[in-house]
Short mmCIF file of C-alpha atoms in Angstrom, two decimals:
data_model
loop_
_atom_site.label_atom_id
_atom_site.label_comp_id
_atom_site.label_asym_id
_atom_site.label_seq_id
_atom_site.Cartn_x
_atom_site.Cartn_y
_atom_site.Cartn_z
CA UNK D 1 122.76 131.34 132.01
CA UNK D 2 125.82 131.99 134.12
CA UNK D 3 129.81 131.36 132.84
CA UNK D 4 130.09 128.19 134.80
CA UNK D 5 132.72 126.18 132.61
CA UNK D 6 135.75 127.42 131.84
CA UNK D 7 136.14 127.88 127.68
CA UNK D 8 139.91 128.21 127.15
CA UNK D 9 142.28 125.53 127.67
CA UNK D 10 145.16 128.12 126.84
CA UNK D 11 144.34 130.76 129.70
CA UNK D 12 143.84 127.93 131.33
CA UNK D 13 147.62 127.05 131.43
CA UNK D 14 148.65 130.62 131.86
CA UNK D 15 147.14 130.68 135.17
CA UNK D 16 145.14 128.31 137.56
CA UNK D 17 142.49 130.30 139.99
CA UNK D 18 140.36 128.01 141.83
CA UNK D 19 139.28 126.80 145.73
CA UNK D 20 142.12 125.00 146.22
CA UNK D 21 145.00 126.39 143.98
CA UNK D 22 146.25 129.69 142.74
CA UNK D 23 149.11 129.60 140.49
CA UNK D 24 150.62 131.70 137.33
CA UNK D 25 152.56 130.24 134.10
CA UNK D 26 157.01 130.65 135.51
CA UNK D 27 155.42 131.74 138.80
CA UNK D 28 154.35 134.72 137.46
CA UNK D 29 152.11 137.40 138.87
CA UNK D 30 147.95 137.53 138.45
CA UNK D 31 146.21 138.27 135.72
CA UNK D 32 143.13 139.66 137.18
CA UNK D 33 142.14 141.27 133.49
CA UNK D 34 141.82 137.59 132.07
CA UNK D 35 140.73 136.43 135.57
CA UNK D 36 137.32 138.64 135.26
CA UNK D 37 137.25 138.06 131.78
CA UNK D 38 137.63 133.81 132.15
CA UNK D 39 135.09 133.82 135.19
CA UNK D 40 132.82 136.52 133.64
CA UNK D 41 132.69 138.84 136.43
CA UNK D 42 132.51 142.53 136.08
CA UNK D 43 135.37 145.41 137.52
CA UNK D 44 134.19 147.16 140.25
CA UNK D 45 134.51 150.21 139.36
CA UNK D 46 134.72 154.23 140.94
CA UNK D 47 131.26 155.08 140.55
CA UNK D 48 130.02 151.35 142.74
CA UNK D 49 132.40 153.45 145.48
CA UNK D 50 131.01 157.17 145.18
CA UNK D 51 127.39 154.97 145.61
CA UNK D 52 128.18 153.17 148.81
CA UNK D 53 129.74 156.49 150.08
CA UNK D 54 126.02 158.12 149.38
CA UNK D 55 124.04 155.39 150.51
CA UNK D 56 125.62 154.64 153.78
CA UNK D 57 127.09 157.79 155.00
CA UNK D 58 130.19 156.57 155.74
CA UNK D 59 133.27 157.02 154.05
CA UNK D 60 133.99 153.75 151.65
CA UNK D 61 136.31 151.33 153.24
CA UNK D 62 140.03 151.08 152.50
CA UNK D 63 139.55 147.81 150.55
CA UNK D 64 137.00 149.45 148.67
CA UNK D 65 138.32 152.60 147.15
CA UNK D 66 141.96 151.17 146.94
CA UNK D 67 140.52 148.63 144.70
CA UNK D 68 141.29 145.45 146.77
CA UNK D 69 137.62 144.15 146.47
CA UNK D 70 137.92 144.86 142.71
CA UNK D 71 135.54 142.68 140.47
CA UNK D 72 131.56 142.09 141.47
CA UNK D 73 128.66 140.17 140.46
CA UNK D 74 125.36 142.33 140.51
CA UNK D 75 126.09 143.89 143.35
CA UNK D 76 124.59 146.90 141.62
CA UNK D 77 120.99 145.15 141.97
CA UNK D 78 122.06 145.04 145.93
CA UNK D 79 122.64 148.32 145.63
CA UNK D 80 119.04 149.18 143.63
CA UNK D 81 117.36 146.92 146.14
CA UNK D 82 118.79 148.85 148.81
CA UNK D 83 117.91 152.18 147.16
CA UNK D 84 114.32 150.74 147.08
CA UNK D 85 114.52 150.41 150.92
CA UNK D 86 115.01 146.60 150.78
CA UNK D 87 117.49 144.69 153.03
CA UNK D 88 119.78 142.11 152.41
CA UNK D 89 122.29 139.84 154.53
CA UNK D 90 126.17 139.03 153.93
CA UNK D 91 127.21 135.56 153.61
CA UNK D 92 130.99 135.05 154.06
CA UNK D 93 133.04 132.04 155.19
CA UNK D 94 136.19 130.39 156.22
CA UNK D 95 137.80 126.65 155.71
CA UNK D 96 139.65 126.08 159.13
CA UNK D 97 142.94 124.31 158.33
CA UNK D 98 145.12 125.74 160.40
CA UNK D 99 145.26 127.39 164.13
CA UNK D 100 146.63 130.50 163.38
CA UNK D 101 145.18 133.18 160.58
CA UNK D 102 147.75 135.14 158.65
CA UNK D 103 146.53 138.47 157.69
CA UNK D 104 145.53 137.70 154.15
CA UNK D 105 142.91 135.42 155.82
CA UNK D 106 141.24 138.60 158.10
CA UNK D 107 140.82 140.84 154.72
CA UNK D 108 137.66 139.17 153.51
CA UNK D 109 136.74 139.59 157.54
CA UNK D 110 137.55 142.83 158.17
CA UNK D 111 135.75 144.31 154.70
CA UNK D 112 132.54 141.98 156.08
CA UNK D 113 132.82 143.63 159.15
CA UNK D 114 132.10 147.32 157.76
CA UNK D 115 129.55 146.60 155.25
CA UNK D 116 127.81 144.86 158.22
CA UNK D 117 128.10 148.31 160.56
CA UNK D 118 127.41 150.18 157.38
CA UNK D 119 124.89 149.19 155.57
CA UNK D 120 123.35 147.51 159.35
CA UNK D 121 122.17 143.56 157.97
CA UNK D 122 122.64 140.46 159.42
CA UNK D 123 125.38 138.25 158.55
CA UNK D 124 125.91 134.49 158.26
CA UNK D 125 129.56 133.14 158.43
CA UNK D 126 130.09 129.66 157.53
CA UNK D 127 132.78 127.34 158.91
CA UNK D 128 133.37 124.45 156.49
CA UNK D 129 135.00 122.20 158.98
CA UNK D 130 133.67 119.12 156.94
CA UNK D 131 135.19 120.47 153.37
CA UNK D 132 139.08 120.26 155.29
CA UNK D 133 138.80 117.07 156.63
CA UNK D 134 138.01 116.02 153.42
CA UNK D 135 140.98 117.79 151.48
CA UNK D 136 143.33 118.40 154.22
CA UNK D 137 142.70 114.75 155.33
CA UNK D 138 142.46 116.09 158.91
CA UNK D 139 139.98 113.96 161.34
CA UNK D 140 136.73 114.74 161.92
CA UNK D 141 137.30 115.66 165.32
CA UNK D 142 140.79 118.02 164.29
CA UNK D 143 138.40 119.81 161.95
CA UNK D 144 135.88 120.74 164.25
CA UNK D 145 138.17 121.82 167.15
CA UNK D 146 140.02 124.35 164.23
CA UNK D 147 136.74 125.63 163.24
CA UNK D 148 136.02 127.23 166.91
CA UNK D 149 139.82 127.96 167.07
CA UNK D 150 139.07 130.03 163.45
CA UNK D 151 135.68 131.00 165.55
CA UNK D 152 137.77 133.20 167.97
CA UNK D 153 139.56 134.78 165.50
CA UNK D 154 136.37 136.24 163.46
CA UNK D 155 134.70 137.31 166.16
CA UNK D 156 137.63 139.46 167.04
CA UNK D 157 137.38 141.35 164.01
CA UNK D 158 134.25 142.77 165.86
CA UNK D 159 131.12 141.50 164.48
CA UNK D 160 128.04 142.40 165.83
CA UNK D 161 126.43 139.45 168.15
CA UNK D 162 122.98 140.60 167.47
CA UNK D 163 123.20 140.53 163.53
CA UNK D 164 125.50 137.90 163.58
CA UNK D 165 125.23 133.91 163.08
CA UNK D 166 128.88 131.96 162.88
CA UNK D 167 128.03 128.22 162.05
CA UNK D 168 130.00 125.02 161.43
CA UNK D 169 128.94 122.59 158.78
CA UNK D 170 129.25 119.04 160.82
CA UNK D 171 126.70 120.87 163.41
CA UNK D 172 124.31 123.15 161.11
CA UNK D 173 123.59 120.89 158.42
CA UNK D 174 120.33 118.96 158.24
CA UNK D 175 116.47 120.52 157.99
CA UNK D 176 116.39 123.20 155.54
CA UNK D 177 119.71 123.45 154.78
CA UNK D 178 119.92 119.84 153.66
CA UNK D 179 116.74 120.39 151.54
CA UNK D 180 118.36 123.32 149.59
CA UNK D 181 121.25 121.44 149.38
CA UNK D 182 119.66 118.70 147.52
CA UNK D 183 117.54 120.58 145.35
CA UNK D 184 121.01 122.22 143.76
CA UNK D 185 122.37 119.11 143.67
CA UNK D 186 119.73 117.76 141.32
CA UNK D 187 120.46 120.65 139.41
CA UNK D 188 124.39 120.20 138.54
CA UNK D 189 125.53 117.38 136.44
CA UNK D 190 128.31 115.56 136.83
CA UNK D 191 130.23 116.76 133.84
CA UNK D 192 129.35 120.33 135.12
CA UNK D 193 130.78 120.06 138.46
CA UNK D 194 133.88 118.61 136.92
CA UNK D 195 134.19 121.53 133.92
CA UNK D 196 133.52 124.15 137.21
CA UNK D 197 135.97 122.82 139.60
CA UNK D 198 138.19 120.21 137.86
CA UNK D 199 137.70 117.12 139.56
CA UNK D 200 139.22 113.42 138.30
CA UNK D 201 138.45 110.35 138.48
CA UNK D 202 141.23 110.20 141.36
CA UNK D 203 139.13 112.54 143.38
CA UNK D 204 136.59 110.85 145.94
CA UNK D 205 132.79 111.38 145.87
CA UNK D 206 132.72 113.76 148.85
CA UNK D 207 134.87 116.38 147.08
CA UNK D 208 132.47 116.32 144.14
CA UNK D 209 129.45 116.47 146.50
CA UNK D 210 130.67 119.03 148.57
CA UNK D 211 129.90 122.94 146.27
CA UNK D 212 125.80 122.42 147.41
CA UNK D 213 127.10 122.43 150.75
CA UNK D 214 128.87 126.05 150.17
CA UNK D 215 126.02 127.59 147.42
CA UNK D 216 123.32 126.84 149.87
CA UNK D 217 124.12 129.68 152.57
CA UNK D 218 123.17 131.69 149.81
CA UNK D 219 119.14 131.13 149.66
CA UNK D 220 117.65 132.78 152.95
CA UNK D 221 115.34 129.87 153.21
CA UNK D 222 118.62 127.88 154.50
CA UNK D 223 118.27 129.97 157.98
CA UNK D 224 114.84 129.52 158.74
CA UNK D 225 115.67 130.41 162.60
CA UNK D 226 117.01 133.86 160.59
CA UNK D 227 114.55 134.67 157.60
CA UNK D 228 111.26 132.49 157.89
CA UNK D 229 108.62 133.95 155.40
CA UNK D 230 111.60 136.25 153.99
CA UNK D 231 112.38 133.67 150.72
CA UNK D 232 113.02 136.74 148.91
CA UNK D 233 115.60 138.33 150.60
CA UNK D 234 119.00 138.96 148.90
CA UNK D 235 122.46 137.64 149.60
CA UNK D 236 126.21 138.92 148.84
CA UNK D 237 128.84 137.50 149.48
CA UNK D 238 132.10 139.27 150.19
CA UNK D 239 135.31 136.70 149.43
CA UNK D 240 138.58 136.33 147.81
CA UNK D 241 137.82 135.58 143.98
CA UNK D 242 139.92 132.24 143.92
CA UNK D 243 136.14 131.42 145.32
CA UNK D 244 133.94 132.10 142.45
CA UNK D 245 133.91 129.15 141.16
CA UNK D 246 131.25 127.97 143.94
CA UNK D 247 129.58 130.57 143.44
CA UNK D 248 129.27 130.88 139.46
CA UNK D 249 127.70 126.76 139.59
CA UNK D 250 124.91 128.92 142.85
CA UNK D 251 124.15 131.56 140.30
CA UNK D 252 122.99 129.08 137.71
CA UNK D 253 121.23 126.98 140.06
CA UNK D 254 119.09 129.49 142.09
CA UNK D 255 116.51 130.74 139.52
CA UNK D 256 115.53 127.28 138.87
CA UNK D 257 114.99 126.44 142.26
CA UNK D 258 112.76 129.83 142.65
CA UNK D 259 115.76 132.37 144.63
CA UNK D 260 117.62 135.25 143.71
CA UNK D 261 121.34 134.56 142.37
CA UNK D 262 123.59 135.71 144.98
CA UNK D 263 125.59 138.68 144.80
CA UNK D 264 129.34 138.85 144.87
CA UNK D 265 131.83 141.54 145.80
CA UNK D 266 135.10 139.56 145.20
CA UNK D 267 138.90 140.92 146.48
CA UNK D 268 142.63 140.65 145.24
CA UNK D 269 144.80 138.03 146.88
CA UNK D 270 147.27 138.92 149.47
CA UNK D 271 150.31 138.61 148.03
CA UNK D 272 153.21 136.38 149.66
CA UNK D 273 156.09 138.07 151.54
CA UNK D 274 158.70 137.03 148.91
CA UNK D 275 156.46 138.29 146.17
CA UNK D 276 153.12 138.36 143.82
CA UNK D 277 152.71 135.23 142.75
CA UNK D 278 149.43 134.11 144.06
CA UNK D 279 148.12 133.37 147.66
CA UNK D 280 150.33 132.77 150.75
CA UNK D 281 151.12 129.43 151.75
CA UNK D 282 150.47 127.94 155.24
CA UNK D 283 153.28 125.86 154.68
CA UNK D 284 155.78 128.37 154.62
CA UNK D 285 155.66 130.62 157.96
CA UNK D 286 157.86 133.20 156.30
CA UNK D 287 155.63 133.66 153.76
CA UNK D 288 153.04 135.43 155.89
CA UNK D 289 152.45 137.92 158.80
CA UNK D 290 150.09 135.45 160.94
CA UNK D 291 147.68 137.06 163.91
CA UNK D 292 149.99 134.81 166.46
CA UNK D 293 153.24 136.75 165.55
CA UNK D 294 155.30 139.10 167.79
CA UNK D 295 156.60 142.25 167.10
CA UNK D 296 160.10 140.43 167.04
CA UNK D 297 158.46 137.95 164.14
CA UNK D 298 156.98 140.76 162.21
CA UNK D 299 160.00 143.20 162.53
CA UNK D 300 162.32 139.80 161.37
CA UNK D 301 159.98 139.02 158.61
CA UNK D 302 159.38 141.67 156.99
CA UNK D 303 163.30 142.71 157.33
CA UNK D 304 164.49 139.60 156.04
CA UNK D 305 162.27 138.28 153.30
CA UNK D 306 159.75 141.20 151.77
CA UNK D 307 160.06 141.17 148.40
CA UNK D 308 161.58 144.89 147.21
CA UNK D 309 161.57 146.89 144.40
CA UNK D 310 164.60 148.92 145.77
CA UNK D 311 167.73 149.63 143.58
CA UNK D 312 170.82 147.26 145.17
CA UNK D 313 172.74 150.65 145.94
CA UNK D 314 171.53 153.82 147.43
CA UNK D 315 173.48 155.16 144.64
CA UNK D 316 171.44 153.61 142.20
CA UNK D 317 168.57 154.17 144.17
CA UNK D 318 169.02 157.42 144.66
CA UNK D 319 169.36 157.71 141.20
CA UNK D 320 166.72 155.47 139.85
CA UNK D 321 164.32 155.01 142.45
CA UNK D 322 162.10 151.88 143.63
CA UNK D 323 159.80 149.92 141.19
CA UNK D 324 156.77 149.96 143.01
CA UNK D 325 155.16 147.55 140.62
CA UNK D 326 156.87 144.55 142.28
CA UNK D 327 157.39 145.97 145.80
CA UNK D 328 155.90 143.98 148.46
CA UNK D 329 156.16 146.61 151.31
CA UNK D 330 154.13 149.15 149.27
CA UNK D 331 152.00 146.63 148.71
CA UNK D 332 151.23 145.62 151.85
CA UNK D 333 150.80 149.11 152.40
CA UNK D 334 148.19 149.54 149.98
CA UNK D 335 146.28 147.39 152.02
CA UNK D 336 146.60 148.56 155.87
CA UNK D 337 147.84 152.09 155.92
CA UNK D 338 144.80 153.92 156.33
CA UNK D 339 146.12 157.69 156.04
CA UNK D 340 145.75 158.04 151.58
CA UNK D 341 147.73 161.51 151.91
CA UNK D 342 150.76 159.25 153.58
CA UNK D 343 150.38 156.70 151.24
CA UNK D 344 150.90 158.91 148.42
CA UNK D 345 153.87 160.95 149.86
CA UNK D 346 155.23 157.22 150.79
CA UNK D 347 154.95 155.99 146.99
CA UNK D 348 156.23 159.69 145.53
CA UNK D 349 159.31 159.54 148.06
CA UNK D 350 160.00 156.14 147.29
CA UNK D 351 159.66 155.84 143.42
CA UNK D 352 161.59 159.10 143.07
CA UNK D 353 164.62 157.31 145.42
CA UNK D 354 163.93 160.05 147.96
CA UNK D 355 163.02 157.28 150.57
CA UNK D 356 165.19 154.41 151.20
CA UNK D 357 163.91 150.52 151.31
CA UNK D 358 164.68 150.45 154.96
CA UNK D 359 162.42 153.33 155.77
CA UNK D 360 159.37 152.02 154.34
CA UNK D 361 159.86 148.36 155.66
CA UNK D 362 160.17 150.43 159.25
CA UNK D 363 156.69 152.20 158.63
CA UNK D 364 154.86 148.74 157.34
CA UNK D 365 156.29 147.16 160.79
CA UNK D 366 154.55 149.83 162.50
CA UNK D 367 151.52 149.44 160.35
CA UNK D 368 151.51 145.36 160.72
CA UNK D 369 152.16 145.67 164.31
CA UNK D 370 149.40 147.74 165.55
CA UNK D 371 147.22 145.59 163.33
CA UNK D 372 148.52 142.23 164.89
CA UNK D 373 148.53 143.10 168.48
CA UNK D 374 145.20 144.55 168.43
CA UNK D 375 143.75 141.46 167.04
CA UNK D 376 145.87 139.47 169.75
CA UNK D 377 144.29 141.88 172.32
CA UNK D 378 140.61 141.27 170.72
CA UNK D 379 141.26 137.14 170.50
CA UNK D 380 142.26 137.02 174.04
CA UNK D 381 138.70 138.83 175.35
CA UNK D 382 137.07 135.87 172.98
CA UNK D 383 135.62 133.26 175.59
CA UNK D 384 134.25 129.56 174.88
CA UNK D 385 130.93 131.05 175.97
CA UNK D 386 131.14 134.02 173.35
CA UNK D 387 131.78 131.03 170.85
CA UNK D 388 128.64 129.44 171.77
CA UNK D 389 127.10 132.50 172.23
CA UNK D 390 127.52 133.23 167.96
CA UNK D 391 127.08 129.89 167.19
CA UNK D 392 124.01 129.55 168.74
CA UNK D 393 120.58 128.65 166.35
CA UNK D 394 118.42 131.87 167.87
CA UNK D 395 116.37 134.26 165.88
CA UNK D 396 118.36 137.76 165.57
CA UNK D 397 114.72 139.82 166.55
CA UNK D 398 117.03 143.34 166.07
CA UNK D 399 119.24 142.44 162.81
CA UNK D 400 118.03 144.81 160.25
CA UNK D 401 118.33 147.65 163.06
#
């Protein structure tokens, strides 16, 4: 049997990780220790890295060996199945509650994106336009026009068209999907869902009927346009971690309904501009680098309000040096600088008070800059009829090629 309720009310207080909130005890930083050990997920470790290096021929993504996708769930048995010469597909998704990405949002993308062109499987990404019109309290119609506006944005990340199905929830579901969908839901009580996910008696019925509709992607029999007569097919699912909770409830589930539990390769959160303590917020535009800003927003934002670990003197800092532990710049670094040798000088320089603060905000504006205007470059090639064109129900004849 799976982990699916959480067991202690104390950690419980020290930090809240779920779908819809991500918050630490005096707005502290993440515990990602108790995290794996509350959710019962295991680290991801060197040697999982050194293997996808060997099977794929590639080297391993910066996510990967940086340890930003840090904690899995039997991704191991992908990795035996794969061994074995057996495919799999990637199942990843996004709520669309907003117009405009920030960068946190593209990192579950953009490590999607090279296990796709690595390991060369299909991928299904699912938009759950009807789960934010029912917490967001947008309308149905709002919801659906974000979810193509979100469309746009993942397809710029460069997915491949031919191993690649985007779908939205208030067109896909029915058939198949509906059938798996109500065979899970006869499978989670009530007081279940509620120990997983924390619902109330304030909450309205479609919140607590809404995790089948995210667990089902996982069971290959869902896409029968996709994997007819391939029941047995495996799934993982790359996504933040504040996700697991879905996806602990799947993993009890599928054996009894006759499917593999899906595997899960789970990442950090990107912390906020003014600090680590927990996700970004959409409500706060400082608080992120989104995909719509300009150089001038990037350069102002990153200036004004990242979070430093510098000394308040270059005296002192000369002296003392940076604590990189709390720096947000480094950080962010840590995620998008690609060069490791430039990375380490930058960190060496910089805790030893060699480098200034205003030096290595100047290289992560760089860094964030290329990033963002790349993407803007990719988006604006993205057409209504390359929208359709992904979200189209069509077999993929080439998709394990």
């Amino acid at each position: 049997m799976e982990k699916v309720e959480d067991q202690n009310p104390q950690q419980e207080e020290d930090q809240v990780v779920n779908p819809w909130e991500v918050s630490a005890k005096d707005g502290g930083k993440i515990d990602y220790d108790k995290l794996i050990d509350k959710f019962g997920c295991q680290r991801l470790d060197q040697s999982f890295v050194d293997r996808v290096q060997r099977l794929t021929s590639r080297p391993p993504h910066v996510f990967l060996r940086r340890g930003v996708f840090f904690a899995h769930r039997d991704f191991n048995d992908i990795l035996d199945a794969y061994e074995r010469g057996q495919k799999f597909y990637l199942y990843t998704g996004r709520g669309p509650s907003s117009e405009a990405l920030h960068l946190g949002h593209l990192i579950p993308f953009m490590f999607t994106k090279y296990l796709q062109d690595a390991f060369k499987v299909p991928l299904v990404i699912q938009l759950t336009d009807d789960e934010k019109c029912m917490w967001k309290n947008l309308s149905v119609e709002e919801s659906q026009r974000l979810a193509r506006e979100n469309a746009k944005d993942i397809i710029a990340c460069g997915f491949d068209i031919s191993k690649t199905f985007i779908f939205s929830d208030f067109d896909y579901v029915g058939g198949a999907f509906y059938k798996n969908m109500v065979k899970v839901a006869k499978c989670v009580t009530y007081n279940k869902v509620v120990g997983i996910f924390g619902f109330t008696g304030e909450d309205h019925i479609g919140k607590v009927s809404f995790p089948p509709v995210q667990a089902v992607p996982s069971f290959p029999s869902s896409f029968p346009h996709l994997f007819s007569g391939k029941d047995d097919l495996r799934c993982l699912i790359p996504c933040a971690i504040d996700q697991d909770p879905y996806f602990r409830m799947t993993r009890d589930v599928a054996p009894r309904i006759g499917y593999h539990k899906p595997a899960l390769i789970e990442s950090l959160f990107f912390p906020a501009l003014q600090g680590e303590t927990g996700k970004m917020s959409a409500s706060d535009p400082n608080s992120a680098i989104y995909v719509t800003d300009s150089a001038k927003d990037i350069k102002y934002k990153v200036n004004k309000h990242a979070f430093t670990g510098g000394q308040e003197t270059i005296e002192k800092h000369r002296q003392y040096g940076a604590n990189l532990e709390v720096d947000i710049p480094i950080k962010y670094l840590n995620f998008f600088l690609e060069d490791d040798a430039e990375l380490e000088h930058i960190k060496k320089a910089y805790g030893a008070g060699r480098m200034l603060t205003g030096e290595v905000k100047k290289r992560l504006i760089e860094v964030l800059t290329e990033i963002v205007e790349r993407h803007r470059r990719a988006r604006a090639a993205v057409s209504d009829e390359m929208v359709d064109a992904f979200m189209a129900v069509r077999p993929l004849p080439n998709m394990f090629d």
